[in-house]
Short mmCIF file of C-alpha atoms in Angstrom, two decimals:
data_model
loop_
_atom_site.label_atom_id
_atom_site.label_comp_id
_atom_site.label_asym_id
_atom_site.label_seq_id
_atom_site.Cartn_x
_atom_site.Cartn_y
_atom_site.Cartn_z
CA MET A 1 -29.61 -8.35 -24.68
CA TRP A 2 -26.99 -11.14 -24.30
CA ASP A 3 -25.60 -12.56 -27.42
CA TRP A 4 -24.27 -16.15 -26.93
CA ALA A 5 -22.59 -16.71 -30.12
CA TYR A 6 -20.73 -13.18 -29.54
CA THR A 7 -19.71 -14.71 -25.89
CA PHE A 8 -18.40 -17.76 -27.02
CA GLU A 9 -16.41 -15.89 -29.80
CA ILE A 10 -14.68 -13.60 -27.24
CA LEU A 11 -14.16 -16.30 -24.38
CA PRO A 12 -11.16 -17.96 -25.87
CA LYS A 13 -9.20 -14.29 -26.03
CA LEU A 14 -10.35 -13.40 -22.90
CA GLY A 15 -9.15 -16.95 -21.65
CA TRP A 16 -5.54 -15.77 -22.98
CA ALA A 17 -5.72 -12.32 -21.47
CA ALA A 18 -6.52 -14.00 -18.13
CA ILE A 19 -3.15 -15.86 -18.09
CA THR A 20 -1.63 -12.15 -18.31
CA THR A 21 -3.85 -11.19 -15.34
CA ILE A 22 -2.36 -14.28 -13.20
CA GLN A 23 1.38 -13.71 -14.42
CA ALA A 24 0.93 -9.93 -13.08
CA THR A 25 -0.55 -11.22 -9.81
CA LEU A 26 1.71 -13.88 -8.90
CA ILE A 27 4.93 -11.72 -10.00
CA GLY A 28 3.67 -8.87 -8.28
CA PHE A 29 3.34 -10.85 -5.44
CA VAL A 30 6.38 -12.47 -5.25
CA ILE A 31 7.86 -8.70 -5.29
CA ALA A 32 5.53 -7.78 -2.40
CA ALA A 33 6.18 -10.76 -0.04
CA THR A 34 9.93 -10.54 -0.23
CA LEU A 35 10.36 -6.63 -0.37
CA GLY A 36 8.04 -6.79 2.43
CA LEU A 37 9.99 -9.04 4.43
CA ALA A 38 13.20 -7.20 3.34
CA LEU A 39 11.74 -4.05 4.82
CA ALA A 40 10.43 -5.70 8.03
CA LEU A 41 13.68 -7.34 8.92
CA THR A 42 15.63 -4.34 8.09
CA ARG A 43 13.60 -2.17 10.47
CA ILE A 44 14.29 -5.04 13.20
CA ALA A 45 18.13 -5.37 12.42
CA VAL A 46 18.86 -1.48 11.91
CA PRO A 47 16.63 0.32 14.39
CA ALA A 48 17.95 3.50 12.82
CA THR A 49 15.81 2.95 9.51
CA ALA A 50 12.72 2.69 11.16
CA TRP A 51 11.53 6.29 10.80
CA ILE A 52 12.43 6.40 7.12
CA ILE A 53 10.74 2.95 6.60
CA SER A 54 7.61 4.09 8.18
CA VAL A 55 7.89 7.39 6.00
CA PHE A 56 8.06 5.38 2.96
CA VAL A 57 5.05 2.94 4.16
CA GLU A 58 2.99 5.93 4.69
CA LEU A 59 3.99 7.43 1.71
CA ILE A 60 2.97 4.44 -0.46
CA ARG A 61 0.03 3.81 1.25
CA SER A 62 -1.16 7.49 1.16
CA THR A 63 -1.12 7.65 -2.58
CA PRO A 64 -3.34 6.15 -5.27
CA LEU A 65 -1.40 2.77 -6.97
CA LEU A 66 -2.48 4.49 -10.44
CA ILE A 67 -0.42 7.18 -10.16
CA GLN A 68 2.43 5.12 -8.46
CA ILE A 69 1.72 3.08 -11.95
CA PHE A 70 2.13 6.28 -13.84
CA PHE A 71 5.19 7.51 -12.26
CA ILE A 72 7.58 4.46 -12.90
CA TYR A 73 6.04 4.03 -16.35
CA PHE A 74 6.35 7.88 -17.40
CA VAL A 75 8.95 9.35 -15.00
CA GLY A 76 11.01 6.20 -14.99
CA PRO A 77 12.43 6.97 -18.31
CA SER A 78 13.55 10.70 -17.23
CA PHE A 79 16.23 9.09 -14.71
CA GLY A 80 17.23 6.56 -17.55
CA ILE A 81 14.89 3.52 -15.92
CA VAL A 82 12.79 2.60 -19.16
CA LEU A 83 10.60 -0.37 -18.50
CA ASP A 84 7.99 -1.65 -20.89
CA ALA A 85 4.66 -1.46 -19.56
CA PHE A 86 4.04 -5.06 -18.04
CA THR A 87 7.25 -4.64 -16.12
CA ALA A 88 6.52 -0.97 -14.82
CA GLY A 89 3.15 -2.02 -13.80
CA VAL A 90 4.09 -5.33 -11.98
CA LEU A 91 7.01 -3.41 -10.27
CA ALA A 92 4.44 -0.80 -9.21
CA ILE A 93 1.76 -3.24 -7.92
CA GLY A 94 4.69 -5.23 -6.05
CA VAL A 95 6.12 -2.26 -4.16
CA HIS A 96 2.76 -0.89 -3.47
CA TYR A 97 1.88 -4.26 -1.82
CA ALA A 98 5.11 -4.54 -0.29
CA ALA A 99 4.27 -1.58 1.92
CA TYR A 100 1.27 -3.35 3.09
CA CYS A 101 2.96 -6.78 3.55
CA SER A 102 5.74 -5.35 5.74
CA GLU A 103 3.11 -4.03 8.46
CA VAL A 104 1.94 -7.75 8.34
CA TYR A 105 5.27 -9.10 9.04
CA ARG A 106 6.07 -6.31 11.34
CA ALA A 107 2.84 -7.41 13.20
CA GLY A 108 3.94 -10.76 13.39
CA PHE A 109 7.46 -10.21 14.87
CA ASP A 110 5.79 -8.07 17.60
CA ASN A 111 3.37 -10.54 18.43
CA ILE A 112 6.17 -13.13 19.64
CA PRO A 113 6.59 -12.31 23.43
CA ARG A 114 9.92 -11.01 24.38
CA GLY A 115 10.55 -14.02 26.70
CA GLN A 116 10.66 -16.34 23.66
CA TRP A 117 13.96 -14.36 22.33
CA GLU A 118 15.27 -14.20 26.15
CA ALA A 119 14.61 -18.24 26.21
CA SER A 120 16.33 -18.57 22.98
CA THR A 121 19.48 -16.87 24.44
CA ALA A 122 19.41 -18.37 27.60
CA LEU A 123 19.44 -21.61 25.63
CA ASN A 124 22.40 -20.57 23.72
CA LEU A 125 20.81 -20.95 20.32
CA SER A 126 22.13 -19.09 17.31
CA THR A 127 20.31 -16.35 15.91
CA TRP A 128 19.84 -18.83 12.74
CA THR A 129 18.33 -21.60 15.05
CA THR A 130 16.29 -19.08 16.92
CA PHE A 131 14.66 -17.96 13.87
CA ARG A 132 14.27 -21.11 12.21
CA ASP A 133 13.00 -23.24 15.08
CA ILE A 134 11.53 -20.37 17.58
CA ILE A 135 10.42 -17.23 16.04
CA ILE A 136 9.10 -18.39 12.25
CA PRO A 137 6.96 -21.21 13.43
CA GLN A 138 5.15 -18.93 15.48
CA ILE A 139 5.20 -16.09 13.10
CA ILE A 140 3.35 -18.00 10.15
CA PRO A 141 0.01 -18.94 11.45
CA PRO A 142 -0.99 -15.26 11.80
CA ILE A 143 0.80 -14.03 8.81
CA VAL A 144 -0.75 -16.54 6.27
CA PRO A 145 -4.28 -15.28 6.25
CA ALA A 146 -3.14 -11.44 6.49
CA LEU A 147 -0.89 -12.13 3.28
CA GLY A 148 -3.47 -14.25 1.59
CA ASN A 149 -5.99 -11.32 1.75
CA TYR A 150 -3.59 -8.86 0.25
CA LEU A 151 -2.79 -11.27 -2.43
CA VAL A 152 -6.73 -11.44 -3.42
CA ALA A 153 -6.44 -7.39 -2.94
CA LEU A 154 -3.59 -7.27 -5.30
CA PHE A 155 -5.22 -9.40 -7.89
CA LYS A 156 -8.16 -7.30 -8.10
CA GLU A 157 -5.79 -4.43 -8.57
CA THR A 158 -4.19 -5.74 -11.75
CA PRO A 159 -6.95 -4.11 -13.92
CA LEU A 160 -5.22 -1.04 -13.44
CA LEU A 161 -2.50 -2.32 -15.58
CA SER A 162 -4.86 -1.40 -18.64
CA ALA A 163 -4.24 2.11 -17.64
CA ILE A 164 -0.76 1.86 -19.27
CA ALA A 165 -2.05 -0.48 -22.02
CA VAL A 166 -0.93 -4.06 -20.76
CA LEU A 167 -2.75 -6.57 -22.66
CA GLU A 168 -4.48 -7.94 -19.66
CA LEU A 169 -7.86 -9.01 -19.24
CA MET A 170 -9.42 -5.68 -18.62
CA GLN A 171 -7.82 -3.95 -21.80
CA THR A 172 -8.77 -7.17 -24.00
CA ALA A 173 -12.32 -6.25 -22.99
CA LYS A 174 -11.70 -2.58 -23.44
CA ILE A 175 -10.52 -3.10 -26.90
CA MET A 176 -13.52 -5.62 -27.96
CA GLY A 177 -15.86 -3.61 -26.59
CA SER A 178 -14.66 -0.36 -28.65
CA GLU A 179 -14.22 -2.49 -31.70
CA THR A 180 -17.68 -4.07 -31.64
CA PHE A 181 -19.82 -1.41 -29.61
CA ARG A 182 -20.74 -4.35 -27.22
CA TYR A 183 -19.45 -3.91 -23.83
CA THR A 184 -22.04 -5.90 -21.80
CA GLU A 185 -20.56 -9.53 -22.56
CA PRO A 186 -16.58 -8.77 -22.25
CA MET A 187 -17.38 -6.78 -19.08
CA THR A 188 -19.49 -8.93 -17.15
CA LEU A 189 -17.51 -11.87 -18.13
CA VAL A 190 -14.35 -10.16 -16.75
CA GLY A 191 -16.45 -9.38 -13.59
CA LEU A 192 -17.36 -12.96 -13.53
CA PHE A 193 -14.00 -14.08 -13.45
CA PHE A 194 -12.69 -11.83 -10.82
CA LEU A 195 -15.58 -12.75 -9.12
CA ALA A 196 -14.88 -16.63 -9.34
CA MET A 197 -11.33 -16.12 -8.57
CA SER A 198 -11.96 -13.96 -5.48
CA LEU A 199 -14.42 -16.47 -3.81
CA VAL A 200 -12.32 -19.60 -4.78
CA SER A 201 -9.21 -18.14 -3.03
CA ALA A 202 -11.13 -16.91 -0.27
CA ALA A 203 -12.09 -20.42 0.34
CA LEU A 204 -8.16 -21.73 -0.20
CA ILE A 205 -7.17 -18.97 2.42
CA ARG A 206 -9.56 -20.35 4.94
CA ALA A 207 -8.37 -23.95 4.05
CA THR A 208 -4.84 -23.16 4.61
CA GLU A 209 -5.62 -21.35 7.68
CA THR A 210 -7.26 -24.53 9.41
CA ALA A 211 -4.58 -26.42 7.92
CA ILE A 212 -1.82 -24.61 9.61
CA ARG A 213 -3.38 -24.09 12.84
CA ARG A 214 -4.16 -27.79 13.02
CA ARG A 215 -0.52 -28.49 12.49
CA MET A 216 0.46 -25.72 15.00
CA ILE A 217 -1.38 -27.08 17.88
CA ARG A 218 0.22 -30.49 17.36
CA MET B 1 2.34 6.02 12.97
CA GLY B 2 1.64 8.57 15.86
CA ILE B 3 -0.47 11.66 15.48
CA ARG B 4 2.40 14.00 15.75
CA SER B 5 4.63 12.22 13.14
CA LEU B 6 1.54 12.34 10.92
CA LEU B 7 1.30 15.99 11.33
CA ALA B 8 5.06 16.55 10.85
CA MET B 9 4.59 14.68 7.47
CA LEU B 10 1.64 16.52 6.54
CA ALA B 11 3.56 19.78 7.25
CA ALA B 12 6.42 18.64 5.21
CA THR B 13 4.22 17.80 2.33
CA ILE B 14 2.84 21.01 2.18
CA ALA B 15 5.80 22.93 2.95
CA LEU B 16 7.49 21.11 -0.28
CA LEU B 17 4.21 21.72 -2.16
CA ALA B 18 4.46 25.70 -1.55
CA VAL B 19 8.24 25.60 -2.31
CA LEU B 20 7.53 23.91 -5.48
CA SER B 21 4.76 25.71 -6.65
CA GLY B 22 6.98 29.06 -6.16
CA ARG B 23 9.40 27.44 -8.98
CA GLU B 24 8.57 28.49 -12.56
CA THR B 25 8.76 24.94 -13.74
CA TYR B 26 6.25 23.90 -11.28
CA SER B 27 3.88 26.88 -11.08
CA LEU B 28 2.63 26.46 -14.30
CA PHE B 29 0.84 22.99 -13.37
CA VAL B 30 -0.62 23.94 -10.04
CA PRO B 31 -3.92 25.58 -11.31
CA GLY B 32 -4.67 22.80 -13.46
CA LEU B 33 -4.03 20.24 -11.18
CA LEU B 34 -5.73 21.82 -8.04
CA GLN B 35 -9.00 22.09 -10.16
CA GLY B 36 -9.09 18.49 -10.52
CA ALA B 37 -8.26 18.25 -7.06
CA VAL B 38 -11.45 19.72 -6.26
CA LEU B 39 -13.81 17.04 -8.21
CA THR B 40 -11.32 14.49 -6.41
CA VAL B 41 -12.49 16.04 -3.15
CA GLN B 42 -16.07 16.13 -4.14
CA ILE B 43 -16.16 12.73 -5.25
CA THR B 44 -14.37 11.39 -2.24
CA ALA B 45 -16.90 13.25 0.12
CA LEU B 46 -20.09 12.05 -1.54
CA GLY B 47 -18.95 8.67 -1.96
CA CYS B 48 -17.77 8.24 1.74
CA VAL B 49 -21.49 9.41 2.65
CA LEU B 50 -22.85 6.70 0.14
CA ALA B 51 -20.72 3.88 1.43
CA LEU B 52 -21.42 4.90 5.08
CA PHE B 53 -25.25 4.29 4.43
CA ALA B 54 -24.64 1.36 2.24
CA ALA B 55 -22.97 -0.22 4.81
CA ILE B 56 -24.80 0.23 7.64
CA ALA B 57 -27.86 -0.82 5.46
CA ALA B 58 -26.03 -3.92 4.21
CA ALA B 59 -24.83 -4.93 7.71
CA LEU B 60 -28.37 -4.56 9.28
CA GLY B 61 -29.71 -6.27 6.35
CA LYS B 62 -27.66 -9.14 6.92
CA MET B 63 -28.14 -9.66 10.52
CA TYR B 64 -31.89 -8.86 11.18
CA GLY B 65 -33.47 -8.91 7.74
CA PRO B 66 -35.87 -11.65 6.68
CA ALA B 67 -34.42 -14.18 4.53
CA PRO B 68 -34.71 -12.38 1.12
CA VAL B 69 -33.07 -9.09 2.31
CA ARG B 70 -30.28 -11.24 4.06
CA TRP B 71 -29.91 -12.77 0.45
CA LEU B 72 -29.69 -9.39 -1.13
CA ALA B 73 -27.25 -8.07 1.58
CA ASN B 74 -24.88 -10.92 1.00
CA ALA B 75 -25.09 -10.80 -2.70
CA TYR B 76 -24.26 -6.77 -2.59
CA ILE B 77 -21.21 -7.83 -0.23
CA GLU B 78 -19.96 -10.85 -2.17
CA ILE B 79 -20.08 -9.14 -5.37
CA PHE B 80 -18.77 -5.74 -4.47
CA ARG B 81 -15.95 -7.39 -2.61
CA GLY B 82 -15.41 -9.99 -5.18
CA THR B 83 -14.72 -7.74 -8.25
CA SER B 84 -12.29 -4.92 -8.93
CA ALA B 85 -13.47 -1.32 -8.67
CA LEU B 86 -12.53 -0.64 -11.88
CA VAL B 87 -14.34 -3.61 -13.28
CA GLN B 88 -17.32 -2.32 -11.51
CA LEU B 89 -16.94 1.61 -12.61
CA PHE B 90 -16.64 0.16 -16.20
CA TRP B 91 -19.46 -2.09 -16.03
CA LEU B 92 -21.79 0.84 -14.63
CA PHE B 93 -20.55 3.27 -17.38
CA PHE B 94 -20.52 0.88 -20.39
CA VAL B 95 -22.60 -1.77 -19.66
CA LEU B 96 -25.80 -0.30 -17.80
CA PRO B 97 -26.44 2.12 -20.83
CA GLN B 98 -27.09 -1.07 -22.95
CA PHE B 99 -29.89 -1.91 -20.55
CA GLY B 100 -31.51 1.82 -21.02
CA ILE B 101 -29.95 3.00 -17.69
CA LEU B 102 -27.89 5.99 -19.04
CA LEU B 103 -25.66 7.66 -15.73
CA GLU B 104 -23.62 10.56 -15.76
CA ALA B 105 -19.49 9.75 -15.01
CA PHE B 106 -20.08 11.62 -12.12
CA THR B 107 -22.76 9.61 -10.65
CA VAL B 108 -21.10 6.56 -12.06
CA ALA B 109 -18.03 7.57 -10.02
CA VAL B 110 -19.83 8.23 -6.54
CA VAL B 111 -22.29 5.27 -6.86
CA GLY B 112 -19.70 2.96 -8.11
CA LEU B 113 -17.13 3.89 -5.54
CA GLY B 114 -19.51 4.41 -2.77
CA LEU B 115 -20.90 0.51 -3.25
CA ASN B 116 -17.72 -0.68 -3.48
CA VAL B 117 -16.29 0.68 -0.21
CA GLY B 118 -19.77 0.10 1.37
CA ALA B 119 -19.21 -3.47 0.67
CA TYR B 120 -16.13 -3.60 2.86
CA GLY B 121 -17.84 -1.40 5.46
CA ALA B 122 -20.54 -3.47 5.85
CA GLU B 123 -18.03 -6.19 7.59
CA VAL B 124 -16.85 -3.34 9.44
CA VAL B 125 -20.31 -2.65 10.98
CA ARG B 126 -21.00 -6.15 11.52
CA GLY B 127 -17.98 -6.92 13.40
CA ALA B 128 -18.41 -3.77 15.49
CA VAL B 129 -22.05 -4.53 16.30
CA ALA B 130 -20.92 -8.02 17.04
CA SER B 131 -18.16 -6.76 19.57
CA VAL B 132 -20.38 -5.31 21.71
CA PRO B 133 -20.38 -7.25 25.01
CA ARG B 134 -23.26 -9.62 25.07
CA GLY B 135 -24.49 -8.28 28.65
CA GLN B 136 -25.63 -5.28 26.87
CA TRP B 137 -28.01 -7.03 24.62
CA GLU B 138 -29.38 -8.94 27.63
CA ALA B 139 -29.50 -5.85 29.85
CA SER B 140 -31.36 -4.10 27.13
CA THR B 141 -33.87 -7.21 26.58
CA ALA B 142 -34.31 -7.20 30.51
CA LEU B 143 -35.13 -3.27 30.56
CA ASN B 144 -38.04 -4.52 27.91
CA MET B 145 -36.33 -2.56 24.80
CA SER B 146 -37.83 -3.10 21.43
CA GLN B 147 -35.03 -4.41 18.73
CA THR B 148 -35.04 -0.89 17.11
CA GLN B 149 -34.65 1.02 20.95
CA MET B 150 -31.78 -1.44 21.73
CA LEU B 151 -29.78 -0.81 18.42
CA ARG B 152 -30.34 3.03 18.34
CA ARG B 153 -29.72 3.79 21.83
CA ILE B 154 -27.46 1.02 23.33
CA ILE B 155 -25.52 -1.13 20.41
CA LEU B 156 -25.07 1.24 17.87
CA PRO B 157 -23.58 4.38 20.03
CA GLN B 158 -20.94 1.81 21.34
CA ALA B 159 -20.13 0.34 18.24
CA ILE B 160 -19.71 3.45 16.61
CA VAL B 161 -16.48 3.96 18.60
CA ALA B 162 -15.16 0.44 17.35
CA MET B 163 -15.73 1.36 14.11
CA ILE B 164 -13.97 4.65 13.70
CA PRO B 165 -10.44 3.18 13.04
CA PRO B 166 -11.32 0.70 10.29
CA TRP B 167 -13.48 3.15 8.65
CA GLY B 168 -10.60 5.86 8.64
CA ASN B 169 -8.67 2.86 6.38
CA LEU B 170 -11.74 2.92 4.07
CA PHE B 171 -11.91 6.43 3.71
CA ILE B 172 -8.37 6.43 2.72
CA GLU B 173 -8.94 3.53 0.19
CA LEU B 174 -11.92 5.66 -1.13
CA LEU B 175 -10.20 8.58 -1.78
CA LYS B 176 -7.03 6.52 -3.39
CA SER B 177 -9.69 4.75 -5.88
CA THR B 178 -10.97 8.04 -7.08
CA ALA B 179 -7.79 7.78 -9.14
CA LEU B 180 -9.76 5.06 -11.17
CA VAL B 181 -12.41 7.81 -12.09
CA SER B 182 -10.09 9.27 -14.63
CA LEU B 183 -10.59 6.19 -16.68
CA ILE B 184 -14.11 6.67 -17.14
CA THR B 185 -13.74 10.48 -18.54
CA LEU B 186 -14.17 12.65 -15.38
CA THR B 187 -11.45 15.37 -15.21
CA ASP B 188 -10.02 14.56 -11.55
CA LEU B 189 -6.27 15.01 -10.40
CA THR B 190 -5.16 11.96 -12.47
CA PHE B 191 -7.01 12.93 -15.29
CA LYS B 192 -5.60 16.23 -15.19
CA ALA B 193 -2.19 14.93 -14.79
CA GLN B 194 -2.33 12.92 -17.60
CA GLN B 195 -3.55 15.58 -19.88
CA LEU B 196 -0.63 17.98 -18.83
CA ASN B 197 1.61 15.14 -19.22
CA GLN B 198 0.56 14.39 -22.83
CA THR B 199 0.65 18.10 -23.85
CA THR B 200 3.66 19.17 -22.48
CA MET B 201 5.60 15.75 -21.61
CA LYS B 202 7.02 17.22 -18.28
CA THR B 203 6.67 14.04 -16.13
CA ILE B 204 8.81 14.62 -13.21
CA PRO B 205 6.97 18.25 -12.07
CA ILE B 206 3.47 16.86 -12.92
CA PHE B 207 3.79 13.39 -11.28
CA THR B 208 5.37 14.87 -8.19
CA LEU B 209 2.85 17.60 -7.66
CA VAL B 210 0.15 14.99 -7.81
CA LEU B 211 1.77 12.46 -5.73
CA LEU B 212 2.33 15.44 -2.94
CA ILE B 213 -1.35 16.65 -3.62
CA TYR B 214 -2.83 13.09 -2.73
CA LEU B 215 -0.36 12.90 0.14
CA ALA B 216 -1.66 16.07 1.62
CA MET B 217 -5.05 14.86 1.32
CA SER B 218 -4.59 11.33 2.61
CA LEU B 219 -2.78 12.57 5.50
CA THR B 220 -5.49 15.23 6.51
CA LEU B 221 -8.00 12.64 5.82
CA THR B 222 -5.95 10.36 8.46
CA ILE B 223 -5.37 13.00 10.96
CA GLY B 224 -8.89 14.07 10.97
CA MET B 225 -9.99 10.29 11.49
CA ARG B 226 -7.48 9.88 14.46
CA LEU B 227 -8.55 12.93 16.19
CA LEU B 228 -12.33 11.53 16.09
CA GLU B 229 -10.96 8.46 17.13
CA GLN B 230 -9.41 10.17 20.27
CA ARG B 231 -12.55 12.11 21.13
CA ALA B 232 -14.75 9.04 20.64
CA SER B 233 -12.93 6.94 22.80
CA ARG B 234 -12.63 9.68 25.53
CA GLY B 235 -16.45 9.81 25.86
CA LEU B 236 -16.52 5.94 26.27
CA SER B 237 -13.42 5.34 29.02
CA ARG B 238 -15.70 8.23 31.11
CA GLY B 239 -18.89 6.23 30.44
CA ARG B 240 -17.65 3.02 31.66
CA SER B 241 -15.84 4.36 34.68
CA ALA B 242 -18.60 6.19 35.83
#
């Protein structure tokens, strides 16, 4: 059933592929977090854009990520945007999760009582100081766990990149399986890798959450 | 988004679809894509039903089961939430046959996606049951109800109302993740799109139509769940005030 010799043979290759998976996760999340913040801030700064942004967010959240990846990868060239598979895939993942993240930021800003803004104005604080010293410190604690959950969700979506032949973990396992007709070991190892990473990151998120909460109370 | 804006968006999507399918460059692909969409809807519907049952069973097992059932429910929830849906589908499709269990691709799709969403749903069910006020439990105990009666008559009817919005999100997630079944040879909407794309290379019309069809399906589902939510909470507020 389970061939240990084969397992040790494929382990290093899968290890290298895991690096691509992690790269895709981190780059995708940086795009998601910054673009999401930009969307949320634009919404606050220019209220006229609010409906366009909500239609965009709804559009992104209502259609499958796989189709969005295909869209950027296959339709992009028709508009002169030619990206390699990795860039197109990571961009699609980043934009997809930016829609989710922007809602997280928005909820964070909405949670700040109006009186905090008014008090800052009354104390003659500049916009920059208000943001840095009053608003941001109050927004971070509720946002961190939510963003963390999306980081884990995004990580678990990276196997979709295999659909456009990015050599990440899943694609590598698929190729191994089709070469040797042994899917058991590569697929199970990929599953275990995701399980382990998800459990570890869930624990990390919980730890950060408690650490931040302790600091904020003080 | 409010229900009015959602309805407006759905109307706009359907109108755009209608206009585009009137055009020659687009109309060519409509029948094939709709064929795929039917399979997508079937998998979504069956998957949702399975997810509901799996979630309720896992949540009740985790909360009230004896120790072995509790471990089993915990293992199910952690494994399916901890790995990717695509990995799960591939595992069921490629690895299970090597243990002598051969499932059809359609069965794999429904079971895989249903169990995946069910694992997330289990936490939703658990949270909703926990959100029922303590007094309700105490009153049921005081009325000498058995635990089954308590759950069936008092707790679950109240918990269900709290569950509707999160389940709406999960159903949308399930609908979207049906796109993955194209990678295990099922001819769903995404598969049809790729097939047409490879034969005709007309990427813009094909993927625009596919996006719009998915959008129309998701919006319909969202609006349906919102209406259900309104109805359910209306009953609740009446019940509470009486």
